[in-house]
Amino acid sequence: MKRIFLIAAIAIVGTAAFAQKKNVKIAEIATWDMETPNFTEARQCIQAAMLDPTTANQAKTYQVAGLVEINYFKCNSGTLNDDVYNALRTAYPYLMKAIELEKIPDEKGKVSTKLTKAIAKELEAIQEYYYYGGGHFINNGDQKAAYEMFKIMGELCQQDFMANSKINCQDTMHMQARYFAAMTAVQLGNYEEALKSLDVAKEDNYNILDIYNAYAYVYEQTKDTTNLIATFKEGLKNFGSEVNSKEYAFLARLINIYINQDNVPEAIALIEEALVDSPDDCEYMKLLGSLYYEQKNEEKAIEVLKKAIDTDPTYAAAYGELGRIFYNNAITISNEVSEIQDNNAYHKAREEKVKPAFLKAAPYFEKALELDPSETTYMYSLKNIYYNAEDGANLERIENMMGE
């Protein structure tokens, strides 16, 4: 009785295994006829085969699953919409799994490459549509799908199983795919994946400044200051003034990091180094003057700011910064004089020290305001200057400008 039961059990298992292998065959045959394919039946059968233990770990199962989707794409390529491109997107992981499963030796210890070669040939024929699909999804606002399509396009030619293909992995389309994969990964906020994609894209040297800028953005978002500083330094070393444009501003951003870290000496050293290459950069001069002043090196600060004005007499910020230095000096003198107890001595000190100190700052703020009327801080400074200098006429003029 036990023997009969065992034979019956074996028969049941064998029947089930045969049924699932049959499902794989049905799925394969259902899409052979490109005139009247039955993709609904093919997908149902192959899904059942992928779930059944008897066929779930067979390379053939996943090869057929991928080919069903590729054939769906081919049959509907006249209407390239989300559904059609998603078939390509779905096919790829199936085919990759088929290749991995085929690497497993059979019961005789042999490894076949028959399916892998067939998959390579199939993918070589359609690979450019992964690029077009990425563009399609970008235009439709589906960043995740776009990233996956560009990533597939970019990595496909680098796969070992594609070694014998005629694909040029360094052509513009493939480099663009790797670049777009990196950019979309950054936009998705998947920073771990973004860094991996950026590492790949960086090797192509395609739109390399954007790649470095994307690294910087990721490190800023993840608050990885160590790698952010390293990225800025590497970019400055490799590309110099190209990464100092307003679009990238590597040096300015690096300087800001050092300033925020209270590492003013390092910031000063960077600006001085930059001025060797760009001696007429007034913005750097103005920033350098401000940092010298912060370091209590007023003489050097004034020297650099005056040089900025000599270089560009229309640079309002340099006039404003000089005015700020002289204005702060006037405040200090005024506070010292306010401590004088003797009334006559106090008034004498205000006339001889305080008023001249404030008026020394006035021409710089006046010129700065003339060059940049939109900067309201210049007007507020001038109002305080003329008030402390007891210059009623100019005080009234400024107040009228301020609408008071």
Coordinates of C-alpha atoms in Angstrom, one line a residue:
M1 CA 0.0 0.0 0.0
K2 CA 2.9 2.4 0.9
R3 CA 4.6 1.6 -2.4
I4 CA 1.4 2.4 -4.3
F5 CA 1.1 5.7 -2.4
L6 CA 4.7 6.6 -3.2
I7 CA 4.3 5.9 -6.9
A8 CA 1.1 7.9 -6.9
A9 CA 2.9 10.9 -5.2
I10 CA 5.7 10.7 -7.7
A11 CA 3.1 10.7 -10.5
I12 CA 1.4 13.8 -9.0
V13 CA 4.7 15.7 -8.7
G14 CA 5.7 14.7 -12.2
T15 CA 2.4 15.8 -13.5
A16 CA 2.7 19.2 -11.8
A17 CA 6.2 19.7 -13.1
F18 CA 5.1 18.8 -16.6
A19 CA 2.2 21.3 -16.3
Q20 CA 4.5 24.2 -15.4
K21 CA 7.0 23.3 -18.1
K22 CA 4.0 23.3 -20.4
N23 CA 3.1 26.8 -19.2
V24 CA 6.6 28.0 -20.1
K25 CA 6.2 26.5 -23.6
I26 CA 2.7 28.0 -24.0
A27 CA 4.0 31.4 -23.0
E28 CA 6.8 31.1 -25.5
I29 CA 4.5 29.9 -28.4
A30 CA 1.8 32.4 -27.6
T31 CA 4.0 35.3 -28.8
W32 CA 5.8 33.6 -31.6
D33 CA 3.1 34.6 -34.1
M34 CA 3.6 38.3 -34.2
E35 CA 0.4 38.7 -36.3
T36 CA -1.9 37.3 -33.7
P37 CA 0.0 37.1 -30.4
N38 CA -1.8 36.3 -27.2
F39 CA 0.1 38.2 -24.5
T40 CA -2.6 37.8 -21.9
E41 CA -2.3 34.1 -22.0
A42 CA 1.5 34.2 -22.3
R43 CA 1.8 36.4 -19.2
Q44 CA -0.6 34.3 -17.2
C45 CA 1.3 31.1 -18.0
I46 CA 4.8 32.5 -17.4
Q47 CA 3.7 34.1 -14.1
A48 CA 2.4 30.7 -12.9
A49 CA 5.7 29.1 -14.0
M50 CA 7.7 31.6 -12.1
L51 CA 5.7 31.0 -8.9
D52 CA 5.9 27.2 -9.1
P53 CA 9.0 25.6 -7.4
T54 CA 9.5 23.1 -10.3
T55 CA 10.2 25.9 -12.8
A56 CA 10.8 29.0 -10.6
N57 CA 14.6 28.5 -10.7
Q58 CA 15.0 27.6 -14.3
A59 CA 16.8 29.9 -16.7
K60 CA 14.4 29.1 -19.5
T61 CA 11.5 30.4 -17.4
Y62 CA 12.9 33.8 -17.0
Q63 CA 14.2 34.0 -20.6
V64 CA 10.7 33.4 -21.8
A65 CA 9.3 35.9 -19.3
G66 CA 11.7 38.5 -20.7
L67 CA 11.0 37.6 -24.4
V68 CA 7.2 37.8 -23.8
E69 CA 7.7 41.5 -22.8
I70 CA 10.2 42.2 -25.6
N71 CA 7.7 40.7 -28.1
Y72 CA 5.0 42.9 -26.6
F73 CA 7.2 45.9 -27.2
K74 CA 7.9 44.9 -30.8
C75 CA 4.3 44.3 -31.6
N76 CA 3.3 47.7 -30.2
S77 CA 6.3 49.7 -31.2
G78 CA 4.1 51.8 -33.5
T79 CA 2.5 53.3 -30.4
L80 CA 5.3 54.1 -28.0
N81 CA 3.5 54.9 -24.7
D82 CA 4.1 54.1 -21.1
D83 CA 2.7 50.6 -21.4
V84 CA 4.9 49.7 -24.3
Y85 CA 8.1 51.1 -22.8
N86 CA 7.3 49.5 -19.5
A87 CA 7.3 46.1 -21.2
L88 CA 11.0 46.7 -22.0
R89 CA 11.6 47.9 -18.5
T90 CA 10.0 44.7 -17.1
A91 CA 11.9 42.4 -19.5
Y92 CA 15.4 43.4 -18.4
P93 CA 15.4 42.0 -14.8
Y94 CA 13.8 38.8 -16.1
L95 CA 16.6 38.4 -18.7
M96 CA 19.3 39.2 -16.1
K97 CA 17.9 36.5 -13.8
A98 CA 17.9 34.0 -16.7
I99 CA 21.6 34.7 -17.3
E100 CA 22.5 34.3 -13.6
L101 CA 20.5 31.0 -13.4
E102 CA 22.2 29.6 -16.6
K103 CA 25.6 30.1 -14.9
I104 CA 24.7 27.3 -12.4
P105 CA 26.2 24.0 -13.5
D106 CA 23.8 21.2 -14.4
E107 CA 23.9 17.7 -12.8
K108 CA 26.9 16.8 -15.0
G109 CA 28.8 19.9 -13.9
K110 CA 28.4 21.6 -17.3
V111 CA 27.5 25.3 -17.8
S112 CA 25.5 26.3 -20.8
T113 CA 25.6 29.7 -22.5
K114 CA 22.9 29.0 -25.1
L115 CA 20.2 31.2 -23.6
T116 CA 22.7 33.9 -22.6
K117 CA 23.9 34.2 -26.2
A118 CA 20.3 34.4 -27.4
I119 CA 19.5 37.1 -24.8
A120 CA 22.6 39.1 -25.8
K121 CA 21.6 39.1 -29.4
E122 CA 18.0 40.2 -28.5
L123 CA 19.1 43.0 -26.3
E124 CA 21.7 44.3 -28.8
A125 CA 18.9 44.7 -31.4
I126 CA 16.7 46.8 -29.1
Q127 CA 19.1 48.4 -26.7
E128 CA 18.7 52.0 -28.0
Y129 CA 15.0 51.9 -27.1
Y130 CA 16.0 51.9 -23.5
Y131 CA 17.5 55.3 -24.2
Y132 CA 14.4 56.5 -26.0
G133 CA 12.3 55.1 -23.2
G134 CA 14.2 57.1 -20.6
G135 CA 13.5 60.3 -22.6
H136 CA 9.9 59.3 -22.9
F137 CA 9.5 58.9 -19.1
I138 CA 11.4 62.1 -18.4
N139 CA 9.0 64.0 -20.6
N140 CA 6.0 62.4 -18.8
G141 CA 7.4 63.3 -15.4
D142 CA 8.2 59.7 -14.3
Q143 CA 11.7 60.1 -12.9
K144 CA 11.9 56.7 -11.4
A145 CA 11.1 54.9 -14.7
A146 CA 13.4 57.2 -16.6
Y147 CA 16.2 56.4 -14.2
E148 CA 15.8 52.7 -14.6
M149 CA 15.7 52.9 -18.4
F150 CA 18.8 55.1 -18.7
K151 CA 20.6 52.9 -16.2
I152 CA 19.8 49.8 -18.3
M153 CA 21.0 51.6 -21.4
G154 CA 24.2 52.8 -19.8
E155 CA 25.1 49.5 -18.1
L156 CA 24.0 47.0 -20.8
C157 CA 27.0 47.5 -23.0
Q158 CA 29.3 47.0 -20.0
Q159 CA 27.9 43.6 -19.1
D160 CA 30.2 40.6 -19.6
F161 CA 27.7 38.7 -21.6
M162 CA 27.7 41.6 -24.2
A163 CA 31.4 41.4 -24.8
N164 CA 31.0 40.1 -28.3
S165 CA 28.4 42.7 -29.3
K166 CA 29.1 45.5 -31.7
I167 CA 27.8 48.1 -29.4
N168 CA 30.2 51.1 -28.9
C169 CA 29.9 51.7 -25.1
Q170 CA 31.6 55.1 -25.4
D171 CA 29.4 56.6 -28.1
T172 CA 27.4 59.7 -27.2
M173 CA 24.1 57.9 -26.7
H174 CA 25.6 55.6 -24.1
M175 CA 27.5 58.3 -22.2
Q176 CA 24.4 60.4 -22.2
A177 CA 22.4 57.5 -20.8
R178 CA 24.8 57.1 -17.9
Y179 CA 24.8 60.9 -17.4
F180 CA 21.0 61.1 -17.4
A181 CA 20.8 58.1 -15.0
A182 CA 23.0 59.9 -12.6
M183 CA 21.0 63.2 -12.8
T184 CA 17.6 61.5 -12.4
A185 CA 18.9 59.5 -9.4
V186 CA 19.9 62.8 -7.8
Q187 CA 16.5 64.3 -8.6
L188 CA 14.8 61.3 -7.0
G189 CA 16.6 61.9 -3.8
N190 CA 18.0 58.4 -3.7
Y191 CA 21.4 59.6 -2.8
E192 CA 23.1 56.3 -2.2
E193 CA 22.1 55.1 -5.6
A194 CA 22.9 58.6 -7.0
L195 CA 26.5 58.3 -5.8
K196 CA 26.9 55.0 -7.5
S197 CA 25.5 56.3 -10.8
L198 CA 27.7 59.4 -10.5
D199 CA 30.7 57.2 -10.1
V200 CA 29.9 55.4 -13.3
A201 CA 29.1 58.6 -15.2
K202 CA 32.3 60.3 -14.0
E203 CA 34.4 57.7 -15.8
D204 CA 33.0 59.0 -19.2
N205 CA 34.1 62.6 -18.6
Y206 CA 30.8 63.6 -20.2
N207 CA 29.3 66.9 -18.9
I208 CA 31.9 66.5 -16.2
L209 CA 31.3 69.8 -14.5
D210 CA 27.6 68.9 -14.0
I211 CA 28.7 65.6 -12.5
Y212 CA 30.9 67.3 -10.0
N213 CA 28.2 69.7 -9.2
A214 CA 25.8 66.8 -8.6
Y215 CA 28.3 65.2 -6.3
A216 CA 28.4 68.5 -4.4
Y217 CA 24.6 68.7 -4.2
V218 CA 24.3 65.2 -2.8
Y219 CA 27.0 65.8 -0.2
E220 CA 25.3 69.1 0.8
Q221 CA 21.9 67.3 1.1
T222 CA 23.5 64.5 3.2
K223 CA 25.6 67.0 5.2
D224 CA 28.7 65.1 4.3
T225 CA 31.1 68.1 4.7
T226 CA 34.3 66.0 4.4
N227 CA 33.4 64.7 0.9
L228 CA 31.9 68.1 -0.1
I229 CA 35.2 69.8 0.6
A230 CA 37.1 67.1 -1.2
T231 CA 34.8 67.5 -4.3
F232 CA 35.2 71.2 -4.4
K233 CA 39.0 70.9 -4.1
E234 CA 39.2 68.2 -6.7
G235 CA 37.0 70.3 -9.1
L236 CA 39.1 73.4 -8.5
K237 CA 42.3 71.5 -9.1
N238 CA 41.1 69.8 -12.3
F239 CA 39.0 72.6 -13.9
G240 CA 40.1 75.9 -12.3
S241 CA 38.1 78.9 -13.3
E242 CA 35.5 76.7 -15.1
V243 CA 34.0 75.7 -11.8
N244 CA 34.1 79.2 -10.5
S245 CA 31.3 80.5 -12.8
K246 CA 28.1 81.6 -11.3
E247 CA 26.5 78.3 -12.3
Y248 CA 28.9 76.2 -10.2
A249 CA 30.7 78.7 -7.8
F250 CA 32.9 76.0 -6.3
L251 CA 35.4 78.4 -4.7
A252 CA 32.7 80.6 -3.2
R253 CA 30.9 77.6 -1.8
L254 CA 34.1 76.2 -0.4
I255 CA 35.0 79.5 1.2
N256 CA 31.6 79.7 2.8
I257 CA 32.2 76.3 4.3
Y258 CA 35.4 77.5 5.9
I259 CA 33.8 80.7 7.1
N260 CA 30.9 78.7 8.6
Q261 CA 33.5 76.5 10.3
D262 CA 35.2 79.7 11.7
N263 CA 38.2 78.7 9.6
V264 CA 38.9 82.2 8.3
P265 CA 42.6 81.7 7.7
E266 CA 41.8 78.8 5.3
A267 CA 39.2 80.9 3.5
I268 CA 41.7 83.8 3.2
A269 CA 44.3 81.4 1.8
L270 CA 41.9 80.1 -0.8
I271 CA 40.9 83.6 -2.0
E272 CA 44.5 84.8 -2.2
E273 CA 45.3 81.7 -4.3
A274 CA 42.3 82.4 -6.5
L275 CA 43.4 86.0 -7.0
V276 CA 46.7 84.8 -8.4
D277 CA 44.8 83.3 -11.3
S278 CA 42.1 86.0 -11.4
P279 CA 43.8 89.2 -10.3
D280 CA 40.9 91.5 -11.4
D281 CA 38.1 89.6 -9.6
C282 CA 36.6 92.4 -7.5
E283 CA 34.2 90.0 -5.8
Y284 CA 37.1 88.0 -4.4
M285 CA 38.8 91.3 -3.4
K286 CA 35.7 92.4 -1.6
L287 CA 35.3 89.1 0.2
L288 CA 39.0 89.1 1.1
G289 CA 38.8 92.6 2.5
S290 CA 35.8 91.5 4.7
L291 CA 37.7 88.5 6.0
Y292 CA 40.9 90.6 6.7
Y293 CA 38.6 93.0 8.7
E294 CA 37.1 90.1 10.6
Q295 CA 40.7 89.0 11.5
K296 CA 41.2 92.6 12.8
N297 CA 43.7 93.4 10.0
E298 CA 42.0 96.7 9.1
E299 CA 44.9 98.1 7.2
K300 CA 45.1 95.1 4.9
A301 CA 41.3 95.1 4.5
I302 CA 41.2 98.8 3.4
E303 CA 44.1 98.2 1.0
V304 CA 42.3 95.3 -0.8
L305 CA 39.0 97.1 -0.9
K306 CA 40.6 100.2 -2.4
K307 CA 42.3 98.0 -5.0
A308 CA 38.9 96.6 -5.9
I309 CA 37.6 100.1 -6.5
D310 CA 40.6 101.0 -8.6
T311 CA 40.0 97.9 -10.6
D312 CA 36.3 98.6 -11.1
P313 CA 35.1 102.0 -10.0
T314 CA 31.5 100.9 -10.5
Y315 CA 31.6 98.1 -8.0
A316 CA 29.2 99.3 -5.3
A317 CA 29.9 96.5 -2.8
A318 CA 33.5 97.5 -2.3
Y319 CA 32.5 101.1 -1.5
G320 CA 29.9 99.8 0.9
E321 CA 32.4 97.6 2.7
L322 CA 34.8 100.4 3.1
G323 CA 32.0 102.6 4.4
R324 CA 31.2 99.8 6.9
I325 CA 34.7 99.7 8.2
F326 CA 34.9 103.5 8.7
Y327 CA 31.3 103.5 10.2
N328 CA 32.2 100.9 12.7
N329 CA 35.3 102.9 13.7
A330 CA 33.1 105.9 14.2
I331 CA 30.8 103.9 16.5
T332 CA 33.7 102.8 18.6
I333 CA 35.0 106.4 18.9
S334 CA 31.5 107.6 19.7
N335 CA 31.2 105.1 22.5
E336 CA 34.5 106.0 23.9
V337 CA 33.6 109.7 23.9
S338 CA 30.3 109.1 25.6
E339 CA 32.3 108.0 28.7
I340 CA 33.7 111.5 29.1
Q341 CA 32.2 113.1 32.2
D342 CA 33.2 116.7 31.7
N343 CA 30.6 118.4 29.5
N344 CA 32.9 120.8 27.7
A345 CA 35.5 118.1 27.0
Y346 CA 32.7 115.8 25.8
H347 CA 31.4 118.4 23.3
K348 CA 34.9 119.2 22.1
A349 CA 35.6 115.5 21.5
R350 CA 32.4 115.1 19.5
E351 CA 33.3 118.0 17.3
E352 CA 36.9 116.9 16.8
K353 CA 36.6 113.1 16.8
V354 CA 33.1 111.7 16.5
K355 CA 31.7 113.9 13.7
P356 CA 34.8 113.6 11.5
A357 CA 34.8 109.8 12.0
F358 CA 31.2 109.4 10.9
L359 CA 31.7 111.8 7.9
K360 CA 34.7 109.8 6.8
A361 CA 32.4 106.9 6.1
A362 CA 29.8 109.0 4.3
P363 CA 31.4 109.4 0.8
Y364 CA 31.7 105.6 0.5
F365 CA 28.1 104.9 1.3
E366 CA 27.0 107.8 -0.9
K367 CA 28.9 106.3 -3.9
A368 CA 27.6 102.8 -3.1
L369 CA 24.1 104.1 -3.0
E370 CA 24.6 105.9 -6.3
L371 CA 25.8 102.8 -7.9
D372 CA 23.2 100.5 -6.3
P373 CA 20.1 102.4 -5.2
S374 CA 18.3 99.1 -4.4
E375 CA 20.6 98.4 -1.4
T376 CA 18.6 99.9 1.5
T377 CA 21.4 99.2 4.1
Y378 CA 23.4 102.1 2.5
M379 CA 20.5 104.5 3.2
Y380 CA 20.1 103.4 6.8
S381 CA 23.9 103.8 7.3
L382 CA 23.8 107.3 5.8
K383 CA 20.9 108.2 8.0
N384 CA 22.8 107.2 11.1
I385 CA 25.9 108.9 9.9
Y386 CA 24.2 112.3 9.3
Y387 CA 22.3 112.1 12.5
N388 CA 25.5 111.5 14.5
A389 CA 27.3 114.2 12.5
E390 CA 24.4 116.6 13.2
D391 CA 24.2 117.3 9.4
G392 CA 20.5 118.2 9.2
A393 CA 20.3 118.9 5.5
N394 CA 21.8 115.6 4.4
L395 CA 19.8 113.8 7.1
E396 CA 16.6 115.3 5.7
R397 CA 17.6 114.3 2.1
I398 CA 18.2 110.7 3.1
E399 CA 15.0 110.5 5.1
N400 CA 13.1 111.8 2.0
M401 CA 14.7 109.1 -0.1
M402 CA 13.5 106.6 2.5
G403 CA 10.0 108.0 2.4
E404 CA 10.0 109.1 6.0

